[in-house]
Coordinates of C-alpha atoms and ligand atoms in Angstrom, one line a residue:
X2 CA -13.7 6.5 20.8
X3 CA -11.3 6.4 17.9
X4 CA -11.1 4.7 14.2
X5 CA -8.5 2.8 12.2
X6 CA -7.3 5.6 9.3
X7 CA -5.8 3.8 6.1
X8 CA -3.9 6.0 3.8
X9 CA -3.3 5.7 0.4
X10 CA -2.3 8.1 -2.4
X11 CA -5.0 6.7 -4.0
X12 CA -7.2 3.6 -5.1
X13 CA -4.3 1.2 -4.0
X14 CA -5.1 1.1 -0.5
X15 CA -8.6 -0.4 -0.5
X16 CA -6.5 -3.1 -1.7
X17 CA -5.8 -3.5 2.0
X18 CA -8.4 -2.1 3.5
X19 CA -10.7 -4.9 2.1
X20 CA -8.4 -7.4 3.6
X21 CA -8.1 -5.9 7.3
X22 CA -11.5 -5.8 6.7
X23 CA -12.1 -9.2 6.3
X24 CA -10.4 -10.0 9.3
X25 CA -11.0 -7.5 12.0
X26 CA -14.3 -6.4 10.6
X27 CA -15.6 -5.5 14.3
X28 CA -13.5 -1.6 13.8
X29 CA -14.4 1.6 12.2
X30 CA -12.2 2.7 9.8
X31 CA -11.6 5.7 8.0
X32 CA -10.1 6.0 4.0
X33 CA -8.1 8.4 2.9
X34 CA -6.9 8.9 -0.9
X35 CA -5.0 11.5 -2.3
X36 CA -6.3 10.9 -5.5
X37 CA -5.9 14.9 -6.7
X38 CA -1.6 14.3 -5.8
X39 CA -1.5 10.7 -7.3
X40 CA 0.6 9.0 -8.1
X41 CA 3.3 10.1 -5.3
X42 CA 5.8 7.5 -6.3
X43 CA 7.5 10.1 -9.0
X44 CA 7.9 12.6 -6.4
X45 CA 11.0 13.5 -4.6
X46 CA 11.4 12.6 -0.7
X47 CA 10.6 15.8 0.5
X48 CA 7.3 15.6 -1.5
X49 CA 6.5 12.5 -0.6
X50 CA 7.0 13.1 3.3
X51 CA 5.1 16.5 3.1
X52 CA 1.9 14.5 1.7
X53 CA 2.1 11.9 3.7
X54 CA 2.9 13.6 7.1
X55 CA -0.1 16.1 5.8
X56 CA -2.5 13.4 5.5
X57 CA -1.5 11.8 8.6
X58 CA -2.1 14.3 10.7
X59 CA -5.8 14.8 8.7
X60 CA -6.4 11.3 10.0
X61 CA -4.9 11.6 13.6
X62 CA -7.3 15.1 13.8
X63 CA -10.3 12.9 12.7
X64 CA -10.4 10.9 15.3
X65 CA -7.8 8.1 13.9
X66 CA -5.4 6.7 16.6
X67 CA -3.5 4.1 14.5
X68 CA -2.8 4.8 10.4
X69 CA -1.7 2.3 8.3
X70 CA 0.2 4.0 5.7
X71 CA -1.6 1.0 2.5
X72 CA 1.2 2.8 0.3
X73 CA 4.8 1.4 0.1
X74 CA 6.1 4.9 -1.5
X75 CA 5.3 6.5 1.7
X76 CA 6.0 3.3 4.0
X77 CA 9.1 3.4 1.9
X78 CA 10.1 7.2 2.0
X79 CA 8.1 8.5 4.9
X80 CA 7.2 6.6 7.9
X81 CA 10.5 6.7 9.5
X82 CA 10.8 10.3 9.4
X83 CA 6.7 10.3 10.7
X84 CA 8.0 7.8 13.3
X85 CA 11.0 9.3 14.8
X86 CA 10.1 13.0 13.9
X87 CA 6.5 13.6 14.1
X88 CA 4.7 11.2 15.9
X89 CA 6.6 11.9 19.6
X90 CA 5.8 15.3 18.9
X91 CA 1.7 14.2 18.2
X92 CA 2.0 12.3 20.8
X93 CA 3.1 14.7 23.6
X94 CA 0.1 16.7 22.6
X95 CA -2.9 15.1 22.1
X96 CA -4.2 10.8 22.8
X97 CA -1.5 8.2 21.9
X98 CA -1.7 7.8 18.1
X99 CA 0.6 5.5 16.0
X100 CA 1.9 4.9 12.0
X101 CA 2.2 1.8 11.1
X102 CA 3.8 0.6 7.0
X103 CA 3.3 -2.5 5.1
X104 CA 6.5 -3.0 3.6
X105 CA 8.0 -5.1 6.9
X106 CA 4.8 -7.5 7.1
X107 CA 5.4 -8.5 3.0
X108 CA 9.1 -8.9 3.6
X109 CA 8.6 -11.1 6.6
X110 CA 6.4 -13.4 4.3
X111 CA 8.9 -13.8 1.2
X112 CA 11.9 -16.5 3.1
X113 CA 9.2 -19.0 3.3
X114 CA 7.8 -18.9 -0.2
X115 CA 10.5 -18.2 -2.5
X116 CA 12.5 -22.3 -3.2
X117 CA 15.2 -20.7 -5.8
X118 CA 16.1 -17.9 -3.4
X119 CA 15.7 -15.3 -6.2
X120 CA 12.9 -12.5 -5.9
X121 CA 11.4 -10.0 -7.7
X122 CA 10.3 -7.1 -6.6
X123 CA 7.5 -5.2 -8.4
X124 CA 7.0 -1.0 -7.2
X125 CA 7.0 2.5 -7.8
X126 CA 10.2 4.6 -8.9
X127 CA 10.5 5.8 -5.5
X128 CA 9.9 2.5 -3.8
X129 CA 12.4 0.8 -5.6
X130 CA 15.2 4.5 -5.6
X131 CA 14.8 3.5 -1.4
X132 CA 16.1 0.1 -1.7
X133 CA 13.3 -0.4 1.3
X134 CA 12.6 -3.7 0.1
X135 CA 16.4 -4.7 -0.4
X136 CA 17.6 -3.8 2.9
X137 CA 14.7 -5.3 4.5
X138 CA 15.0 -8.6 3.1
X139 CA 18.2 -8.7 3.5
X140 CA 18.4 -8.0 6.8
X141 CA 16.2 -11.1 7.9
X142 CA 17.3 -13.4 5.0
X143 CA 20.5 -12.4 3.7
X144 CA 21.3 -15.1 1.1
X145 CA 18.3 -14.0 -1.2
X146 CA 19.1 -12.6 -4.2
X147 CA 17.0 -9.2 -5.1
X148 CA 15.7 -7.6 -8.5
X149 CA 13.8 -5.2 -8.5
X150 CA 11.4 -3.5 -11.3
X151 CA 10.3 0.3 -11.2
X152 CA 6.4 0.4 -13.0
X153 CA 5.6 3.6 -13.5
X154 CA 2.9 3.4 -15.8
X155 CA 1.0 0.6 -13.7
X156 CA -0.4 3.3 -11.4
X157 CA -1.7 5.9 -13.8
X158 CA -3.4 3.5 -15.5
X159 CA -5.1 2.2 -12.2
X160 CA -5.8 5.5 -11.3
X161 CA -7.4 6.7 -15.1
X162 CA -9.4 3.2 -14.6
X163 CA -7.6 2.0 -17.8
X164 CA -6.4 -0.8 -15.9
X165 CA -9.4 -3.4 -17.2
X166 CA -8.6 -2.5 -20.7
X167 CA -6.4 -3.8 -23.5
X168 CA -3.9 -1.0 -23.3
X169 CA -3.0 -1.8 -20.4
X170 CA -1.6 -5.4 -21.6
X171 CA 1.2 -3.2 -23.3
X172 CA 3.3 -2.4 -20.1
X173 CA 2.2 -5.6 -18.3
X174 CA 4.6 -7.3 -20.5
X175 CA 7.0 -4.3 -20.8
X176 CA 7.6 -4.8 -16.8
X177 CA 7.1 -8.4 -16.4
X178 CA 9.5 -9.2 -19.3
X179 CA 11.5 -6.6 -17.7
X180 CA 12.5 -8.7 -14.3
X181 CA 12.5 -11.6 -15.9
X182 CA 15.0 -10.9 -17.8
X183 CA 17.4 -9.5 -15.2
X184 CA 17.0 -12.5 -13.4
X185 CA 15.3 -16.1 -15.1
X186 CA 15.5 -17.5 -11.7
X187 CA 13.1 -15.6 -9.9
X188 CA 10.3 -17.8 -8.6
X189 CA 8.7 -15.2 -6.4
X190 CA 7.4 -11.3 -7.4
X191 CA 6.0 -9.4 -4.7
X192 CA 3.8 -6.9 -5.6
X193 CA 5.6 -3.7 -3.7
X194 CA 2.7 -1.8 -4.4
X195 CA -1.1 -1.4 -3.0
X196 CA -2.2 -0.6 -6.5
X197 CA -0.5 -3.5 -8.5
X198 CA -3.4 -6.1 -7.2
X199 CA -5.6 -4.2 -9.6
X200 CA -3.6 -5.8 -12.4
X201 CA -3.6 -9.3 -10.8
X202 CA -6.0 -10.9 -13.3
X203 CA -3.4 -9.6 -15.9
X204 CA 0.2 -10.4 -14.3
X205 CA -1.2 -14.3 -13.9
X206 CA -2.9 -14.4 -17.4
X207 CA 1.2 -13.3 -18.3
X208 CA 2.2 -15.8 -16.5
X209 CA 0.4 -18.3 -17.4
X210 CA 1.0 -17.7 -20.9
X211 CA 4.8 -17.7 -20.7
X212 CA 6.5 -21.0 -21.5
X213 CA 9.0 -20.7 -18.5
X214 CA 7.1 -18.3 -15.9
X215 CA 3.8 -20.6 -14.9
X216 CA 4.9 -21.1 -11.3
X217 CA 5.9 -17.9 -10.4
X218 CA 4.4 -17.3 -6.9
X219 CA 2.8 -13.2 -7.1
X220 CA 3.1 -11.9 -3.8
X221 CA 0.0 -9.4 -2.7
X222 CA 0.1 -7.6 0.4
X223 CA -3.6 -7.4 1.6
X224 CA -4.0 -10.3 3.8
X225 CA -0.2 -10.3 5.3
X226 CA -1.0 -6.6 6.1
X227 CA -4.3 -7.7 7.8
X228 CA -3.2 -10.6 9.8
X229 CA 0.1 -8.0 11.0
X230 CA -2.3 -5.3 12.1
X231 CA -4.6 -8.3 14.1
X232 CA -1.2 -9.3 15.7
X233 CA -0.3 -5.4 16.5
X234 CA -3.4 -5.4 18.1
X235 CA -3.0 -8.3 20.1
X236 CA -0.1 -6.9 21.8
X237 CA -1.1 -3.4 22.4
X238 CA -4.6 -3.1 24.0
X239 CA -3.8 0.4 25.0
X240 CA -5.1 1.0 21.2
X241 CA -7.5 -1.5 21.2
X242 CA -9.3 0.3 24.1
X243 CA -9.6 3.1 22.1
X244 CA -10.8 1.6 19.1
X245 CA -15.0 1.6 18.8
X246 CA -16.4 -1.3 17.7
X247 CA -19.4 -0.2 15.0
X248 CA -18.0 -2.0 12.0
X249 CA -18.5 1.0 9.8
X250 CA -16.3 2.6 6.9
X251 CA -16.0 6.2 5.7
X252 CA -14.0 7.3 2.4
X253 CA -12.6 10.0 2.1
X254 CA -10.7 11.4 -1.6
X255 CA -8.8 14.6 -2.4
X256 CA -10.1 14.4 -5.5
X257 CA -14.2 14.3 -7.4
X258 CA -15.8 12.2 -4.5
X259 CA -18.6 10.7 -7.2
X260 CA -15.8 9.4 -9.5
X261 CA -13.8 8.2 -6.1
X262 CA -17.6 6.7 -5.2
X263 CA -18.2 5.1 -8.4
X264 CA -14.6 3.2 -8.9
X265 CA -14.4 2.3 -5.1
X266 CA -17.6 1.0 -5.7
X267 CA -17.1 -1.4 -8.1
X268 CA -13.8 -2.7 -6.6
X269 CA -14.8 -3.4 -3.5
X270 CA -18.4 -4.6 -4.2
X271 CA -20.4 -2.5 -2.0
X272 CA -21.7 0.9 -2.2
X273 CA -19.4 3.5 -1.1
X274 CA -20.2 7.5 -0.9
X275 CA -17.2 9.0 0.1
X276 CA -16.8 13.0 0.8
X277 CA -14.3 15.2 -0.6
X278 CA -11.3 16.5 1.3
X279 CA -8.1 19.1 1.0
X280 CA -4.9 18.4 2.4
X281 CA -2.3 21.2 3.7
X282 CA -2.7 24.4 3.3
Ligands
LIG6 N1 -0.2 2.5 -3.7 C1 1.0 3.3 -3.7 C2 2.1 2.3 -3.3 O1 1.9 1.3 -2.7 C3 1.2 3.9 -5.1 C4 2.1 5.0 -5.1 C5 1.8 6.1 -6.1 O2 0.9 6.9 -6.0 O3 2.6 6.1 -7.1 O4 3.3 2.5 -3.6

């Protein structure tokens, strides 16, 4: 019987795994974060696709039939490749395994939230360098207008666990005044990536505290991610016959498994023990 892998380059992922969590709770599923190569969204493409595709493949070989890929850097720079390059090739060989990204399930969501028509997009470097989220959103809704916000310092600090702190407030505003300033008009940010939710508490206490900004909607992907893998399911048994049913979760890291234990831990309110890993070779 075979497990749901969720992949992240690092903490941001149990953003979503918490979510599917909540809603298909009856699955095992298996965490993976690549917490010794984070952050991946500085890295070039072919980094990027070597990490993922290396991790994938870890998952797929331990006993993981569908991956959700809870990054947007690598839904953004390497899932396509993984789709149309690697997977027939996986697949030919061994059970039928799939990849699926979260970027299309956010985009999906944004048309019926945004009322001005102008959205913000929040992500990594190599998120935004894709234009992932541009061409996607324009492709279902093309009379939005798009801004989008590179963060590079948002992960780091999620990653070093300095996202709690007051430093941290420092390039909140930098990026947040940022966008806003390209565009005043933007009533909608989406949060284009797993990690950002981290900083929720201190992108609405921005917010809130700007004059003009209060009714910004902030767009996290957890929950559209979740309900998109329930519908994914619904229409392909032939994974849901493979999937056991024992409601348990293993974490995996790249990286010191107490320190991965400790801070998984404390986000997601249970306690986690999670066993260290190496990618590649
Ligand atoms: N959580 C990843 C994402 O959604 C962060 C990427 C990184 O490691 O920079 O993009």
């Amino acid at each position: 019987m075979a497990k749901i892998g969720v992949f992240d380059s690092g903490y941001g992922g149990l953003t979503i795994l918490r979510e599917i969590r909540k809603v298909l709770p009856e699955y095992d599923y298996l965490y993976l974060g690549d917490n010794a190569r984070a952050p991946y969204g500085t890295h070039s493409f072919e980094v990027i696709y070597r990490y993922t595709l290396q991790a994938v493949k870890y998952l797929f070989e331990h006993d993981c039939t569908l991956v959700i890929l809870a990054c947007n850097t690598a839904s953004a720079k390497a899932l396509r490749t993984i789709q149309q390059k690697d997977l027939p090739e996986i697949n030919r060989q061994s059970q039928i395994v799939n990849c699926l990204g979260v970027i299309r399930p956010t985009v999906e969501a944004v048309p019926a939230i945004t009322k001005t028509g102008h959205v913000g997009i929040l992500a990594t470097p190599a998120t935004v360098s894709s234009e992932s989220y541009v061409l996607e959103l324009q492709k279902i809704s093309a009379g939005l207008t798009i801004v989008q916000q590179s963060c590079p310092m948002w992960v780091p600090l999620i990653e070093a666990g300095e996202h709690d702190k007051d430093g941290a407030n420092y390039f909140v505003d930098e990026y947040l005044s940022a966008i806003l300033e390209k565009d005043p008009q933007i009533d909608t940010l989406v949060l284009g990536c797993t990690h950002y939710p981290l900083l929720l508490k201190k992108i609405e206490q921005w917010l809130q505290q700007s004059a003009n900004h209060q009714t910004i909607n902030v767009i996290a992907q957890g929950e559209l991610e979740a309900n998109s893998l329930k519908n994914y399911l619904s229409r392909h048994i032939e994974y849901c016959e493979q999937l056991s049913q024992g409601g348990s979760c293993c974490y995996l890291t790249t990286e010191n498994a107490d320190r991965f234990s400790q801070s998984a831990s404390v986000f997601l309110s249970e306690p986690v023990k999670a066993q260290q890993v190496i990618l590649g070779s």
